[in-house]
Amino acid sequence: MKKKWVGVLMGGISPEREISLKTGEAVFNALRDLGYKAIRVDAKDDIFERFLKLKIDIAFIALHGGWGENGGIQGALNIMGIPYTGSGVCASAVAMDKILSKKIFSYHSLPTPGFWVYEGNNSGIKKFLKEQSFKLPVVVKPVTGGSTIGVYIVFNRKELEKAISQVLFLDSRVLIEEYIKGRDLTVGMLNGKPLPIVEMIPKRGFYDYKAKYTKGETEYVCPARIPAKTTKEIHKIALQAYRALGCKGAPRIDFRLSSANKPYILEVNTIPGMTGTSLLPMAASRVGINFNRLVEMILEESFNERL
């Protein structure tokens, strides 16, 4: 296995490029530490030609957002016959599309917040709002976004109109989601099994981009301090969602836990952050899996799965 060349796909052109570069660099360093023949591949352009020239044996996908997570790069690698880490084309595409994934959650009777969708331009927002009955507050977000970029919690109609307009700069479709008052939790999956639950407690506001990526802005508790019964229920829902979408590899599943301890699944992130301080490695470390070993387990599973 260590004689194979591993191409770490990183960077890209999505708004999450900088985060992807950090993930990719951490993965690359781990692979080199483990003795693998690894090479960095910035997925900006001419990626197919580069992959063919480099003669990569397997791709470790460290891309966030855009075609790195929506099935595009997975489809291209399938065509080139190059095995890769993480979920396949269909699961990646569905997980990236919050509308599709929420419909699948509902079909499988998995609890997820209610939602509305706006498709159009700025001129149609007022009409849309008049036709809908929203119980405020609500959460406004891009249908295909990640890293909490472009996510707003709004408390009145004026803020709602402005938030929809802002999100339209990022996506042609806007998801307006029921706000669940409570706690932010996430569950990583590894080899088809849930890892310990992590709770994210932002020091101010909500768990947005700044809270995620600014040191000291958020307290992380792992395992989350919740009743054992609730832990069991969240793990069960996470596994059901993982299977319903057909995921593979090590995705991360985000939840909101209501004040009545009822969990609601928000979304599945098929390529979560993978730095030394990211949530998935944090959860893995609680069961004795260090960062380097986590990277190797993800690589081994995918290599065995696709060869």
PDB file of C-alpha atoms in Angstrom:
ATOM      1  CA  MET A   1       0.000   0.000   0.000  1.00  0.00           C
ATOM      2  CA  LYS A   2       2.749   2.472   0.917  1.00  0.00           C
ATOM      3  CA  LYS A   3       4.345   1.931  -2.485  1.00  0.00           C
ATOM      4  CA  LYS A   4       1.316   3.562  -4.117  1.00  0.00           C
ATOM      5  CA  TRP A   5       1.289   7.249  -5.026  1.00  0.00           C
ATOM      6  CA  VAL A   6      -1.372   9.234  -3.150  1.00  0.00           C
ATOM      7  CA  GLY A   7      -2.514  12.515  -4.672  1.00  0.00           C
ATOM      8  CA  VAL A   8      -3.940  14.863  -2.043  1.00  0.00           C
ATOM      9  CA  LEU A   9      -6.591  16.915  -3.853  1.00  0.00           C
ATOM     10  CA  MET A  10      -6.834  20.297  -2.164  1.00  0.00           C
ATOM     11  CA  GLY A  11      -7.548  23.981  -2.718  1.00  0.00           C
ATOM     12  CA  GLY A  12      -9.877  24.277  -5.677  1.00  0.00           C
ATOM     13  CA  ILE A  13     -11.892  27.362  -6.564  1.00  0.00           C
ATOM     14  CA  SER A  14     -14.795  27.321  -4.089  1.00  0.00           C
ATOM     15  CA  PRO A  15     -15.270  29.908  -1.290  1.00  0.00           C
ATOM     16  CA  GLU A  16     -13.870  27.234   1.023  1.00  0.00           C
ATOM     17  CA  ARG A  17     -10.496  27.135  -0.759  1.00  0.00           C
ATOM     18  CA  GLU A  18      -8.417  28.343   2.204  1.00  0.00           C
ATOM     19  CA  ILE A  19      -9.964  25.765   4.532  1.00  0.00           C
ATOM     20  CA  SER A  20      -9.357  23.053   1.946  1.00  0.00           C
ATOM     21  CA  LEU A  21      -5.685  24.018   1.686  1.00  0.00           C
ATOM     22  CA  LYS A  22      -5.328  23.609   5.457  1.00  0.00           C
ATOM     23  CA  THR A  23      -7.059  20.231   5.373  1.00  0.00           C
ATOM     24  CA  GLY A  24      -4.946  19.092   2.433  1.00  0.00           C
ATOM     25  CA  GLU A  25      -1.677  20.185   4.016  1.00  0.00           C
ATOM     26  CA  ALA A  26      -2.507  18.364   7.257  1.00  0.00           C
ATOM     27  CA  VAL A  27      -3.415  15.190   5.354  1.00  0.00           C
ATOM     28  CA  PHE A  28      -0.293  15.449   3.172  1.00  0.00           C
ATOM     29  CA  ASN A  29       1.968  15.813   6.211  1.00  0.00           C
ATOM     30  CA  ALA A  30       0.294  12.860   7.932  1.00  0.00           C
ATOM     31  CA  LEU A  31       0.784  10.653   4.877  1.00  0.00           C
ATOM     32  CA  ARG A  32       4.452  11.632   4.607  1.00  0.00           C
ATOM     33  CA  ASP A  33       4.931  10.949   8.333  1.00  0.00           C
ATOM     34  CA  LEU A  34       3.413   7.497   7.814  1.00  0.00           C
ATOM     35  CA  GLY A  35       5.801   6.738   4.971  1.00  0.00           C
ATOM     36  CA  TYR A  36       3.407   7.088   2.038  1.00  0.00           C
ATOM     37  CA  LYS A  37       4.446   8.542  -1.299  1.00  0.00           C
ATOM     38  CA  ALA A  38       2.196  11.598  -1.341  1.00  0.00           C
ATOM     39  CA  ILE A  39       1.937  14.606  -3.615  1.00  0.00           C
ATOM     40  CA  ARG A  40      -0.094  17.816  -3.298  1.00  0.00           C
ATOM     41  CA  VAL A  41      -2.522  18.522  -6.151  1.00  0.00           C
ATOM     42  CA  ASP A  42      -4.188  21.949  -6.150  1.00  0.00           C
ATOM     43  CA  ALA A  43      -7.492  21.419  -7.966  1.00  0.00           C
ATOM     44  CA  LYS A  44      -7.612  24.825  -9.636  1.00  0.00           C
ATOM     45  CA  ASP A  45      -7.367  23.877 -13.291  1.00  0.00           C
ATOM     46  CA  ASP A  46      -6.052  21.246 -15.747  1.00  0.00           C
ATOM     47  CA  ILE A  47      -6.497  18.705 -12.962  1.00  0.00           C
ATOM     48  CA  PHE A  48      -7.239  15.790 -15.283  1.00  0.00           C
ATOM     49  CA  GLU A  49      -4.104  16.301 -17.347  1.00  0.00           C
ATOM     50  CA  ARG A  50      -2.034  16.645 -14.187  1.00  0.00           C
ATOM     51  CA  PHE A  51      -3.467  13.481 -12.665  1.00  0.00           C
ATOM     52  CA  LEU A  52      -2.732  11.474 -15.783  1.00  0.00           C
ATOM     53  CA  LYS A  53       0.826  12.850 -15.978  1.00  0.00           C
ATOM     54  CA  LEU A  54       1.480  12.224 -12.290  1.00  0.00           C
ATOM     55  CA  LYS A  55       0.177   8.642 -12.534  1.00  0.00           C
ATOM     56  CA  ILE A  56      -1.591   8.849  -9.181  1.00  0.00           C
ATOM     57  CA  ASP A  57      -2.715   5.488  -7.752  1.00  0.00           C
ATOM     58  CA  ILE A  58      -5.346   6.893  -5.366  1.00  0.00           C
ATOM     59  CA  ALA A  59      -6.741  10.351  -4.615  1.00  0.00           C
ATOM     60  CA  PHE A  60      -7.275  11.585  -1.079  1.00  0.00           C
ATOM     61  CA  ILE A  61      -9.989  14.198  -1.587  1.00  0.00           C
ATOM     62  CA  ALA A  62      -9.467  17.162   0.744  1.00  0.00           C
ATOM     63  CA  LEU A  63     -11.648  19.593  -1.207  1.00  0.00           C
ATOM     64  CA  HIS A  64     -14.463  21.518   0.480  1.00  0.00           C
ATOM     65  CA  GLY A  65     -17.482  22.942  -1.331  1.00  0.00           C
ATOM     66  CA  GLY A  66     -18.080  23.232  -5.062  1.00  0.00           C
ATOM     67  CA  TRP A  67     -17.336  20.300  -7.287  1.00  0.00           C
ATOM     68  CA  GLY A  68     -15.094  18.739  -4.662  1.00  0.00           C
ATOM     69  CA  GLU A  69     -18.142  17.717  -2.657  1.00  0.00           C
ATOM     70  CA  ASN A  70     -20.972  17.704  -5.199  1.00  0.00           C
ATOM     71  CA  GLY A  71     -19.959  14.553  -7.064  1.00  0.00           C
ATOM     72  CA  GLY A  72     -18.116  16.308  -9.895  1.00  0.00           C
ATOM     73  CA  ILE A  73     -14.566  15.330  -8.978  1.00  0.00           C
ATOM     74  CA  GLN A  74     -15.764  11.877  -7.931  1.00  0.00           C
ATOM     75  CA  GLY A  75     -17.284  11.331 -11.384  1.00  0.00           C
ATOM     76  CA  ALA A  76     -14.107  12.508 -13.100  1.00  0.00           C
ATOM     77  CA  LEU A  77     -11.973  10.153 -11.021  1.00  0.00           C
ATOM     78  CA  ASN A  78     -14.352   7.299 -11.836  1.00  0.00           C
ATOM     79  CA  ILE A  79     -13.863   7.984 -15.554  1.00  0.00           C
ATOM     80  CA  MET A  80     -10.078   8.018 -15.125  1.00  0.00           C
ATOM     81  CA  GLY A  81     -10.216   4.797 -13.125  1.00  0.00           C
ATOM     82  CA  ILE A  82      -8.551   6.363 -10.079  1.00  0.00           C
ATOM     83  CA  PRO A  83      -9.857   5.214  -6.670  1.00  0.00           C
ATOM     84  CA  TYR A  84     -10.549   7.963  -4.134  1.00  0.00           C
ATOM     85  CA  THR A  85     -11.494   8.565  -0.527  1.00  0.00           C
ATOM     86  CA  GLY A  86     -14.975   9.355   0.688  1.00  0.00           C
ATOM     87  CA  SER A  87     -18.439   9.010  -0.770  1.00  0.00           C
ATOM     88  CA  GLY A  88     -19.229   8.312  -4.409  1.00  0.00           C
ATOM     89  CA  VAL A  89     -20.906  10.504  -7.012  1.00  0.00           C
ATOM     90  CA  CYS A  90     -24.539  10.085  -5.972  1.00  0.00           C
ATOM     91  CA  ALA A  91     -24.051  10.344  -2.207  1.00  0.00           C
ATOM     92  CA  SER A  92     -21.806  13.390  -2.627  1.00  0.00           C
ATOM     93  CA  ALA A  93     -24.299  15.165  -4.890  1.00  0.00           C
ATOM     94  CA  VAL A  94     -27.282  14.461  -2.641  1.00  0.00           C
ATOM     95  CA  ALA A  95     -25.487  15.418   0.581  1.00  0.00           C
ATOM     96  CA  MET A  96     -24.308  18.692  -0.980  1.00  0.00           C
ATOM     97  CA  ASP A  97     -27.883  19.591  -1.929  1.00  0.00           C
ATOM     98  CA  LYS A  98     -29.624  20.350   1.370  1.00  0.00           C
ATOM     99  CA  ILE A  99     -33.087  20.166  -0.224  1.00  0.00           C
ATOM    100  CA  LEU A 100     -32.541  16.679  -1.630  1.00  0.00           C
ATOM    101  CA  SER A 101     -30.929  15.394   1.543  1.00  0.00           C
ATOM    102  CA  LYS A 102     -33.729  16.787   3.743  1.00  0.00           C
ATOM    103  CA  LYS A 103     -36.315  15.120   1.507  1.00  0.00           C
ATOM    104  CA  ILE A 104     -34.488  11.825   1.911  1.00  0.00           C
ATOM    105  CA  PHE A 105     -34.303  12.312   5.684  1.00  0.00           C
ATOM    106  CA  SER A 106     -38.061  12.910   5.751  1.00  0.00           C
ATOM    107  CA  TYR A 107     -38.721   9.871   3.553  1.00  0.00           C
ATOM    108  CA  HIS A 108     -36.856   7.736   6.085  1.00  0.00           C
ATOM    109  CA  SER A 109     -38.717   9.414   8.988  1.00  0.00           C
ATOM    110  CA  LEU A 110     -35.560  11.062  10.299  1.00  0.00           C
ATOM    111  CA  PRO A 111     -36.271  14.290  12.209  1.00  0.00           C
ATOM    112  CA  THR A 112     -35.157  17.416  10.340  1.00  0.00           C
ATOM    113  CA  PRO A 113     -36.327  21.041  10.689  1.00  0.00           C
ATOM    114  CA  GLY A 114     -39.143  22.191   8.416  1.00  0.00           C
ATOM    115  CA  PHE A 115     -38.103  24.326   5.450  1.00  0.00           C
ATOM    116  CA  TRP A 116     -39.030  26.533   2.500  1.00  0.00           C
ATOM    117  CA  VAL A 117     -37.089  27.195  -0.693  1.00  0.00           C
ATOM    118  CA  TYR A 118     -36.727  30.427  -2.644  1.00  0.00           C
ATOM    119  CA  GLU A 119     -35.626  30.287  -6.288  1.00  0.00           C
ATOM    120  CA  GLY A 120     -35.516  33.508  -8.244  1.00  0.00           C
ATOM    121  CA  ASN A 121     -33.962  36.952  -8.136  1.00  0.00           C
ATOM    122  CA  ASN A 122     -34.172  39.933  -5.811  1.00  0.00           C
ATOM    123  CA  SER A 123     -37.274  41.318  -7.493  1.00  0.00           C
ATOM    124  CA  GLY A 124     -39.365  38.321  -6.449  1.00  0.00           C
ATOM    125  CA  ILE A 125     -38.451  38.189  -2.757  1.00  0.00           C
ATOM    126  CA  LYS A 126     -41.222  40.488  -1.462  1.00  0.00           C
ATOM    127  CA  LYS A 127     -43.905  38.523  -3.325  1.00  0.00           C
ATOM    128  CA  PHE A 128     -42.497  35.239  -2.028  1.00  0.00           C
ATOM    129  CA  LEU A 129     -42.543  36.486   1.559  1.00  0.00           C
ATOM    130  CA  LYS A 130     -46.161  37.635   1.253  1.00  0.00           C
ATOM    131  CA  GLU A 131     -47.201  34.203   0.027  1.00  0.00           C
ATOM    132  CA  GLN A 132     -45.469  32.276   2.818  1.00  0.00           C
ATOM    133  CA  SER A 133     -46.252  32.010   6.497  1.00  0.00           C
ATOM    134  CA  PHE A 134     -43.037  31.920   8.503  1.00  0.00           C
ATOM    135  CA  LYS A 135     -42.749  31.466  12.224  1.00  0.00           C
ATOM    136  CA  LEU A 136     -39.724  33.579  13.097  1.00  0.00           C
ATOM    137  CA  PRO A 137     -36.876  33.219  13.781  1.00  0.00           C
ATOM    138  CA  VAL A 138     -35.688  31.149  10.823  1.00  0.00           C
ATOM    139  CA  VAL A 139     -32.294  30.140   9.460  1.00  0.00           C
ATOM    140  CA  VAL A 140     -31.377  31.279   5.941  1.00  0.00           C
ATOM    141  CA  LYS A 141     -28.600  29.495   4.052  1.00  0.00           C
ATOM    142  CA  PRO A 142     -27.398  28.503   0.561  1.00  0.00           C
ATOM    143  CA  VAL A 143     -28.754  25.165  -0.632  1.00  0.00           C
ATOM    144  CA  THR A 144     -25.279  23.947  -1.586  1.00  0.00           C
ATOM    145  CA  GLY A 145     -23.022  25.932   0.746  1.00  0.00           C
ATOM    146  CA  GLY A 146     -20.623  24.781   3.441  1.00  0.00           C
ATOM    147  CA  SER A 147     -18.459  26.017   6.342  1.00  0.00           C
ATOM    148  CA  THR A 148     -21.436  28.108   7.522  1.00  0.00           C
ATOM    149  CA  ILE A 149     -20.666  30.646   4.780  1.00  0.00           C
ATOM    150  CA  GLY A 150     -23.748  32.746   4.063  1.00  0.00           C
ATOM    151  CA  VAL A 151     -25.799  31.436   6.998  1.00  0.00           C
ATOM    152  CA  TYR A 152     -28.079  33.870   8.841  1.00  0.00           C
ATOM    153  CA  ILE A 153     -30.466  33.594  11.774  1.00  0.00           C
ATOM    154  CA  VAL A 154     -33.178  36.207  11.236  1.00  0.00           C
ATOM    155  CA  PHE A 155     -35.796  37.494  13.659  1.00  0.00           C
ATOM    156  CA  ASN A 156     -38.002  39.768  11.534  1.00  0.00           C
ATOM    157  CA  ARG A 157     -39.288  40.138   7.961  1.00  0.00           C
ATOM    158  CA  LYS A 158     -36.901  42.939   7.058  1.00  0.00           C
ATOM    159  CA  GLU A 159     -33.887  40.867   8.098  1.00  0.00           C
ATOM    160  CA  LEU A 160     -35.331  37.880   6.226  1.00  0.00           C
ATOM    161  CA  GLU A 161     -35.629  39.787   2.960  1.00  0.00           C
ATOM    162  CA  LYS A 162     -32.061  41.074   3.306  1.00  0.00           C
ATOM    163  CA  ALA A 163     -30.687  37.617   4.177  1.00  0.00           C
ATOM    164  CA  ILE A 164     -32.334  35.989   1.151  1.00  0.00           C
ATOM    165  CA  SER A 165     -30.871  38.706  -1.062  1.00  0.00           C
ATOM    166  CA  GLN A 166     -27.386  38.135   0.399  1.00  0.00           C
ATOM    167  CA  VAL A 167     -27.554  34.364  -0.063  1.00  0.00           C
ATOM    168  CA  LEU A 168     -28.520  34.811  -3.728  1.00  0.00           C
ATOM    169  CA  PHE A 169     -24.968  36.063  -4.312  1.00  0.00           C
ATOM    170  CA  LEU A 170     -23.759  32.581  -3.328  1.00  0.00           C
ATOM    171  CA  ASP A 171     -26.461  30.280  -4.673  1.00  0.00           C
ATOM    172  CA  SER A 172     -29.437  30.446  -7.034  1.00  0.00           C
ATOM    173  CA  ARG A 173     -31.516  28.606  -4.432  1.00  0.00           C
ATOM    174  CA  VAL A 174     -32.067  29.728  -0.848  1.00  0.00           C
ATOM    175  CA  LEU A 175     -33.047  27.412   1.998  1.00  0.00           C
ATOM    176  CA  ILE A 176     -35.189  28.954   4.730  1.00  0.00           C
ATOM    177  CA  GLU A 177     -35.215  26.563   7.652  1.00  0.00           C
ATOM    178  CA  GLU A 178     -37.179  26.337  10.876  1.00  0.00           C
ATOM    179  CA  TYR A 179     -35.027  27.536  13.770  1.00  0.00           C
ATOM    180  CA  ILE A 180     -34.570  24.978  16.533  1.00  0.00           C
ATOM    181  CA  LYS A 181     -33.613  26.607  19.807  1.00  0.00           C
ATOM    182  CA  GLY A 182     -31.009  24.450  21.468  1.00  0.00           C
ATOM    183  CA  ARG A 183     -27.486  23.073  21.115  1.00  0.00           C
ATOM    184  CA  ASP A 184     -25.127  22.364  18.194  1.00  0.00           C
ATOM    185  CA  LEU A 185     -23.857  18.792  17.980  1.00  0.00           C
ATOM    186  CA  THR A 186     -21.993  16.781  15.379  1.00  0.00           C
ATOM    187  CA  VAL A 187     -21.250  13.099  14.831  1.00  0.00           C
ATOM    188  CA  GLY A 188     -18.356  11.784  12.773  1.00  0.00           C
ATOM    189  CA  MET A 189     -18.569   8.379  11.107  1.00  0.00           C
ATOM    190  CA  LEU A 190     -15.651   6.017  10.582  1.00  0.00           C
ATOM    191  CA  ASN A 191     -15.842   2.599   8.916  1.00  0.00           C
ATOM    192  CA  GLY A 192     -19.620   2.792   9.127  1.00  0.00           C
ATOM    193  CA  LYS A 193     -19.700   3.417  12.877  1.00  0.00           C
ATOM    194  CA  PRO A 194     -20.457   6.639  14.786  1.00  0.00           C
ATOM    195  CA  LEU A 195     -17.718   8.346  16.783  1.00  0.00           C
ATOM    196  CA  PRO A 196     -18.289  10.221  20.067  1.00  0.00           C
ATOM    197  CA  ILE A 197     -20.570  13.248  19.772  1.00  0.00           C
ATOM    198  CA  VAL A 198     -19.001  16.721  19.826  1.00  0.00           C
ATOM    199  CA  GLU A 199     -20.870  19.757  21.151  1.00  0.00           C
ATOM    200  CA  MET A 200     -19.917  23.192  19.813  1.00  0.00           C
ATOM    201  CA  ILE A 201     -20.556  26.071  22.236  1.00  0.00           C
ATOM    202  CA  PRO A 202     -19.818  29.471  20.624  1.00  0.00           C
ATOM    203  CA  LYS A 203     -18.696  32.207  23.016  1.00  0.00           C
ATOM    204  CA  ARG A 204     -21.069  34.691  21.339  1.00  0.00           C
ATOM    205  CA  GLY A 205     -23.799  34.617  18.726  1.00  0.00           C
ATOM    206  CA  PHE A 206     -24.187  31.323  16.904  1.00  0.00           C
ATOM    207  CA  TYR A 207     -21.814  28.751  15.434  1.00  0.00           C
ATOM    208  CA  ASP A 208     -20.963  30.688  12.272  1.00  0.00           C
ATOM    209  CA  TYR A 209     -17.832  30.914  10.114  1.00  0.00           C
ATOM    210  CA  LYS A 210     -16.032  33.149  12.612  1.00  0.00           C
ATOM    211  CA  ALA A 211     -16.904  30.877  15.529  1.00  0.00           C
ATOM    212  CA  LYS A 212     -15.667  27.853  13.577  1.00  0.00           C
ATOM    213  CA  TYR A 213     -12.349  29.175  12.389  1.00  0.00           C
ATOM    214  CA  THR A 214     -11.259  31.773  14.956  1.00  0.00           C
ATOM    215  CA  LYS A 215      -9.227  30.379  17.820  1.00  0.00           C
ATOM    216  CA  GLY A 216     -10.929  30.786  21.177  1.00  0.00           C
ATOM    217  CA  GLU A 217     -14.350  31.699  19.757  1.00  0.00           C
ATOM    218  CA  THR A 218     -15.900  28.295  20.492  1.00  0.00           C
ATOM    219  CA  GLU A 219     -15.707  25.745  23.286  1.00  0.00           C
ATOM    220  CA  TYR A 220     -15.771  22.105  22.187  1.00  0.00           C
ATOM    221  CA  VAL A 221     -16.988  19.314  24.449  1.00  0.00           C
ATOM    222  CA  CYS A 222     -16.345  15.695  23.467  1.00  0.00           C
ATOM    223  CA  PRO A 223     -18.092  13.537  24.351  1.00  0.00           C
ATOM    224  CA  ALA A 224     -21.045  15.915  24.602  1.00  0.00           C
ATOM    225  CA  ARG A 225     -22.625  16.202  28.032  1.00  0.00           C
ATOM    226  CA  ILE A 226     -26.035  14.802  27.143  1.00  0.00           C
ATOM    227  CA  PRO A 227     -28.101  11.906  28.540  1.00  0.00           C
ATOM    228  CA  ALA A 228     -27.007   8.415  27.495  1.00  0.00           C
ATOM    229  CA  LYS A 229     -30.441   7.846  25.958  1.00  0.00           C
ATOM    230  CA  THR A 230     -30.014  10.943  23.774  1.00  0.00           C
ATOM    231  CA  THR A 231     -26.516   9.876  22.731  1.00  0.00           C
ATOM    232  CA  LYS A 232     -27.874   6.505  21.649  1.00  0.00           C
ATOM    233  CA  GLU A 233     -30.701   8.151  19.702  1.00  0.00           C
ATOM    234  CA  ILE A 234     -28.368  10.582  17.891  1.00  0.00           C
ATOM    235  CA  HIS A 235     -25.971   7.777  16.985  1.00  0.00           C
ATOM    236  CA  LYS A 236     -28.887   5.776  15.600  1.00  0.00           C
ATOM    237  CA  ILE A 237     -30.137   8.699  13.484  1.00  0.00           C
ATOM    238  CA  ALA A 238     -26.602   9.442  12.250  1.00  0.00           C
ATOM    239  CA  LEU A 239     -26.147   5.848  11.106  1.00  0.00           C
ATOM    240  CA  GLN A 240     -29.562   5.856   9.397  1.00  0.00           C
ATOM    241  CA  ALA A 241     -28.717   9.094   7.562  1.00  0.00           C
ATOM    242  CA  TYR A 242     -25.314   7.720   6.549  1.00  0.00           C
ATOM    243  CA  ARG A 243     -26.980   4.664   5.045  1.00  0.00           C
ATOM    244  CA  ALA A 244     -29.918   6.539   3.514  1.00  0.00           C
ATOM    245  CA  LEU A 245     -27.583   8.779   1.505  1.00  0.00           C
ATOM    246  CA  GLY A 246     -25.217   5.923   0.665  1.00  0.00           C
ATOM    247  CA  CYS A 247     -22.179   7.573   2.240  1.00  0.00           C
ATOM    248  CA  LYS A 248     -18.730   6.065   2.574  1.00  0.00           C
ATOM    249  CA  GLY A 249     -15.496   7.129   4.200  1.00  0.00           C
ATOM    250  CA  ALA A 250     -15.618   9.498   7.154  1.00  0.00           C
ATOM    251  CA  PRO A 251     -18.462  12.011   6.809  1.00  0.00           C
ATOM    252  CA  ARG A 252     -19.671  14.277   9.606  1.00  0.00           C
ATOM    253  CA  ILE A 253     -23.359  14.651  10.433  1.00  0.00           C
ATOM    254  CA  ASP A 254     -24.579  17.870  12.038  1.00  0.00           C
ATOM    255  CA  PHE A 255     -27.457  18.051  14.507  1.00  0.00           C
ATOM    256  CA  ARG A 256     -29.429  20.542  16.504  1.00  0.00           C
ATOM    257  CA  LEU A 257     -30.611  19.319  19.913  1.00  0.00           C
ATOM    258  CA  SER A 258     -33.752  21.083  21.141  1.00  0.00           C
ATOM    259  CA  SER A 259     -34.265  22.245  24.712  1.00  0.00           C
ATOM    260  CA  ALA A 260     -36.482  19.154  25.134  1.00  0.00           C
ATOM    261  CA  ASN A 261     -33.530  16.942  24.091  1.00  0.00           C
ATOM    262  CA  LYS A 262     -35.059  16.103  20.716  1.00  0.00           C
ATOM    263  CA  PRO A 263     -32.381  15.787  18.001  1.00  0.00           C
ATOM    264  CA  TYR A 264     -32.872  17.228  14.511  1.00  0.00           C
ATOM    265  CA  ILE A 265     -30.523  16.326  11.685  1.00  0.00           C
ATOM    266  CA  LEU A 266     -29.338  19.369   9.716  1.00  0.00           C
ATOM    267  CA  GLU A 267     -26.973  18.039   7.060  1.00  0.00           C
ATOM    268  CA  VAL A 268     -24.293  15.534   6.126  1.00  0.00           C
ATOM    269  CA  ASN A 269     -20.813  16.807   5.296  1.00  0.00           C
ATOM    270  CA  THR A 270     -19.138  14.154   3.141  1.00  0.00           C
ATOM    271  CA  ILE A 271     -15.680  15.785   3.319  1.00  0.00           C
ATOM    272  CA  PRO A 272     -15.334  17.392   6.749  1.00  0.00           C
ATOM    273  CA  GLY A 273     -12.334  19.423   7.827  1.00  0.00           C
ATOM    274  CA  MET A 274      -9.240  17.352   8.582  1.00  0.00           C
ATOM    275  CA  THR A 275      -6.757  19.446  10.500  1.00  0.00           C
ATOM    276  CA  GLY A 276      -5.388  18.706  13.925  1.00  0.00           C
ATOM    277  CA  THR A 277      -8.120  20.848  15.496  1.00  0.00           C
ATOM    278  CA  SER A 278     -11.072  19.788  13.321  1.00  0.00           C
ATOM    279  CA  LEU A 279     -14.134  18.075  14.780  1.00  0.00           C
ATOM    280  CA  LEU A 280     -13.738  14.659  13.149  1.00  0.00           C
ATOM    281  CA  PRO A 281     -10.147  14.154  14.393  1.00  0.00           C
ATOM    282  CA  MET A 282     -11.238  15.449  17.804  1.00  0.00           C
ATOM    283  CA  ALA A 283     -13.913  12.756  18.059  1.00  0.00           C
ATOM    284  CA  ALA A 284     -11.570  10.050  16.760  1.00  0.00           C
ATOM    285  CA  SER A 285      -8.959  10.966  19.359  1.00  0.00           C
ATOM    286  CA  ARG A 286     -11.479  10.200  22.120  1.00  0.00           C
ATOM    287  CA  VAL A 287     -11.469   6.553  21.057  1.00  0.00           C
ATOM    288  CA  GLY A 288      -7.691   6.339  20.784  1.00  0.00           C
ATOM    289  CA  ILE A 289      -7.279   7.136  17.079  1.00  0.00           C
ATOM    290  CA  ASN A 290      -4.686   9.863  16.527  1.00  0.00           C
ATOM    291  CA  PHE A 291      -4.691  12.124  13.472  1.00  0.00           C
ATOM    292  CA  ASN A 292      -2.168  10.150  11.433  1.00  0.00           C
ATOM    293  CA  ARG A 293      -3.959   6.881  12.082  1.00  0.00           C
ATOM    294  CA  LEU A 294      -7.305   8.470  11.159  1.00  0.00           C
ATOM    295  CA  VAL A 295      -5.904   9.591   7.810  1.00  0.00           C
ATOM    296  CA  GLU A 296      -4.532   6.102   7.190  1.00  0.00           C
ATOM    297  CA  MET A 297      -7.839   4.419   8.098  1.00  0.00           C
ATOM    298  CA  ILE A 298      -9.745   6.637   5.654  1.00  0.00           C
ATOM    299  CA  LEU A 299      -7.214   5.861   2.933  1.00  0.00           C
ATOM    300  CA  GLU A 300      -7.203   2.109   3.599  1.00  0.00           C
ATOM    301  CA  GLU A 301     -10.982   1.816   3.608  1.00  0.00           C
ATOM    302  CA  SER A 302     -11.320   3.641   0.305  1.00  0.00           C
ATOM    303  CA  PHE A 303      -8.454   1.763  -1.342  1.00  0.00           C
ATOM    304  CA  ASN A 304      -9.905  -1.613  -0.360  1.00  0.00           C
ATOM    305  CA  GLU A 305     -13.438  -0.535  -1.299  1.00  0.00           C
ATOM    306  CA  ARG A 306     -12.663   0.640  -4.816  1.00  0.00           C
ATOM    307  CA  LEU A 307     -10.059  -1.892  -5.946  1.00  0.00           C
TER     308      LEU A 307
END
